[in-house]
Amino acid sequence: MNASAEANADADATVEAEQVTLADIALPIPLARALSYLVPAKLAASVTLGRRVLCTLGARRIVGVVIAVRVGPKPQGAKPLLSVLEGISLPEDLVVFLARLASYYLAPIGEVVRLALPPADKEAARVVEEPTLFSEAKGISVRKVQWVVPTEVIETSIKDGASRVLAYVRAHGAIPLSRLEEHFGGARVTVKKLRELGLVAIEERDAVRDPFFMESVVRDTELAPTEPQQLAMDALAVALAAEKDGEKQAATFLLHGVTGSGKTEVYLRAIAEAKKLGRGTVMLVPEIALTPQLVSRFRARFGDDVAVLHSGLTPRERFDMWARLRAGEVDVAIGARSALFAPIRALGLVIVDEEHDSSFKQEEGVRYHARDMAILRAHMLGAVCVLGSATPSLETEQLARSGKLVKLVLPDRARAQEMPKVEIVDLRRIGPGPTGDKRISLLLHRAIEATLAAKEQTILFLNRRGFAPSIRCEGCGELASCPNCTVALTLHKKKGGTMRCHWCDFEAALPTRCKKCDSDRIALEGLGTEKLEETLSAAFPDAVIARLDRDVATGKQIEKVLDRVRSREVDILVGTQMVTKGHDLPHVTLVGVINADAALSIPDFRASERAFQLLVQVAGRAGRGDTPGRVLVQTYDPEHHAIKFAARHDVNGFIDRELRDRKELAYPPFSRMAITRVDSLDEHEAQEATALLARAARAAARTGELGAVTVLGPTPAPIAKVRNRFRYRIMLRSTSREHLRRATLAIHAAIGQVPRSVRVVIDVDPVGLL
């Protein structure tokens, strides 16, 4: 080797050995991993986990979030960061949690990080030209209002009028001055005098725009708990205070309480205990259960220092909530599954109410399960996680039985009411009532009559919206189907006789003649909530009937309907599963389940579990007041174990039976599962792509040993076409998480071989199989 060659070799070695500071940046693009950038010396002190940075991607400038800072060899072609942006940043513990979530669900890290960013930043973080676009919603004017805040000063002698105003303020806590003026004439002058006496203070605050906070709420007092409630409260208090070697200790609990057992009071006491310890709380509830009634209970206990995260908030309102949480001004966040990513300081308690609810699984984008990730987030922070339900999921119950979490039981209703009596109506033997519709049996009709005569209320549950679920020609048997999906069209009569697809929203007018045979014998088959409402209106003309489903009630409208029921303006409430979600309606004494078999006919191994949960939950709406409740469950299959156990309120009996069946077939919770869904506008292309991915999974799967991976497929999805895209799938199942992950990663790696026109989604721990 000559001198020149040796010099070049030495130079190459120096380059290879050069160690530089690198930042791994999550970008808002569908990349499986973060990209590495050089950290300039001038930025080194400010590039930390969770900070937003401006960097280049090709010819664009784009904002990302730092998820790791490390020292390593300089990557070839690595670019430097341009700047560190001020203002918004994610807590370091949240960033570490997001990385774990992305890894487990094989989700693009940039998309996962976007889940935790406030709305204003989600939009700005896509692609930018100037960093100034990342200012925290600058330029938006915020109206200020005056709040009256009670002080600790003890009054000596004040007039009756001022005394009443002061008592009201102390009962409600901090309250807007405008709200006081609604209740007391001359309140502004009175408050001025109270302020001069030091009895109240005046604060300027941003105007409240969230409807959950529009009405004043009287502060409540803690009720005397039942013995089981006290035992649960004590266990949670001990867990919250537990430490070992100065470190907080994580703990997970299942709070299994019958409907009406007072689980919410246990949650409130646990949150109060966390507050005493200076720790924050995140409480997750199903979106449909996030109502003003629920929020009012929390405001009555903790005042307005509660952040409520829900879909009805504007981006500005969401940003305000996020900023208050990040700054530590608020330490309790309530919301649907996305509240899991709230930037709570010193998080010490995570509550998942109705943990069995399938809405906690995100079915689009990042397919995470909020319940499972709640356990993970609590574990990573040494926090306490509480999973509450009257009908626990089999996965959670099995964790309790295997000793991985502690089970707390509330076996009775908090106010000592009896559980409602449940009667099974065998539709094979019981005929229709006066309406002539066999879905309103004679027994149900007479029960509704008796309830109306007693001036009590009825809920009728039918989990099928619309007027008629299908339209068929009686001449040739042709079924009206969606041209874009392999599903039948549903008639919605009040929308002008429109047939609609519930998968792609295709609409068409109800035909007068069959397109296939030109027959005019068009029949409407089945029963939806719209038709049930019409039938009941004709049968009980003096009754006030309301409907609660997605066709008539979304967002604020849901609570308006429920308020009418609570104020006894409604005699009969007809609805889908919206009526099953934890509503406290004390004057409802009759619940009728129109068709218990519908949920059992879904091609899903969890169908029995979901049907049982729905039946128990809806039955729990009856008899929550002073009058005992009654439930009628109509079915053509009265011997089905889900229906029999639900009729006896026997949750443990059902779980024993269902776990035995699942274990025999090696289905979750006795195995792990992942589904790969493939779809394309070209059916052959979808088939070929699915076959390619299945071969990759089989090549990686371990066979002939404990924990072997079962690869099922490729097969068409149960609904083979949606929005003109043909759907296929591969199901992986294994008792070994490690082996399942190896096969799933093989599919993930093979996606690059699939044509770009084919869409591939990997769903780890799927909840829905359709």
Tab-separated table of C-alpha atoms in Angstrom, residues 22-29 31 33-39 47-48 51-55 62-69 81 109-110 113:
chain	number	residue	atom	x	y	z
A	22	LEU	CA	-28.011	12.589	16.987
A	23	ALA	CA	-31.697	13.204	17.573
A	24	ASP	CA	-34.330	10.675	16.503
A	25	ILE	CA	-37.287	12.691	15.220
A	26	ALA	CA	-40.874	11.497	14.842
A	27	LEU	CA	-42.317	13.148	11.743
A	28	PRO	CA	-46.026	13.381	10.825
A	29	ILE	CA	-45.649	11.009	7.875
A	31	LEU	CA	-42.898	6.031	8.226
A	33	ARG	CA	-39.468	4.567	12.257
A	34	ALA	CA	-38.085	7.904	13.347
A	35	LEU	CA	-35.455	9.693	11.244
A	36	SER	CA	-32.066	10.657	12.670
A	37	TYR	CA	-30.750	14.220	12.419
A	38	LEU	CA	-27.504	15.840	13.492
A	39	VAL	CA	-27.753	18.094	16.541
A	47	VAL	CA	-32.819	19.382	22.084
A	48	THR	CA	-34.511	17.169	24.661
A	51	ARG	CA	-39.381	19.180	22.150
A	52	ARG	CA	-40.602	20.206	18.711
A	53	VAL	CA	-37.905	20.850	16.151
A	54	LEU	CA	-37.810	22.197	12.615
A	55	CYS	CA	-35.990	19.968	10.151
A	62	ILE	CA	-41.314	20.047	8.523
A	63	VAL	CA	-41.840	19.945	12.265
A	64	GLY	CA	-41.159	16.815	14.248
A	65	VAL	CA	-40.890	15.759	17.866
A	66	VAL	CA	-37.692	14.542	19.524
A	67	ILE	CA	-38.148	10.993	20.819
A	68	ALA	CA	-34.491	10.163	21.544
A	69	VAL	CA	-31.132	11.898	21.834
A	81	LEU	CA	-31.761	20.195	12.720
A	109	ILE	CA	-44.127	6.660	15.298
A	110	GLY	CA	-45.028	10.021	13.742
A	113	VAL	CA	-46.935	11.133	18.452
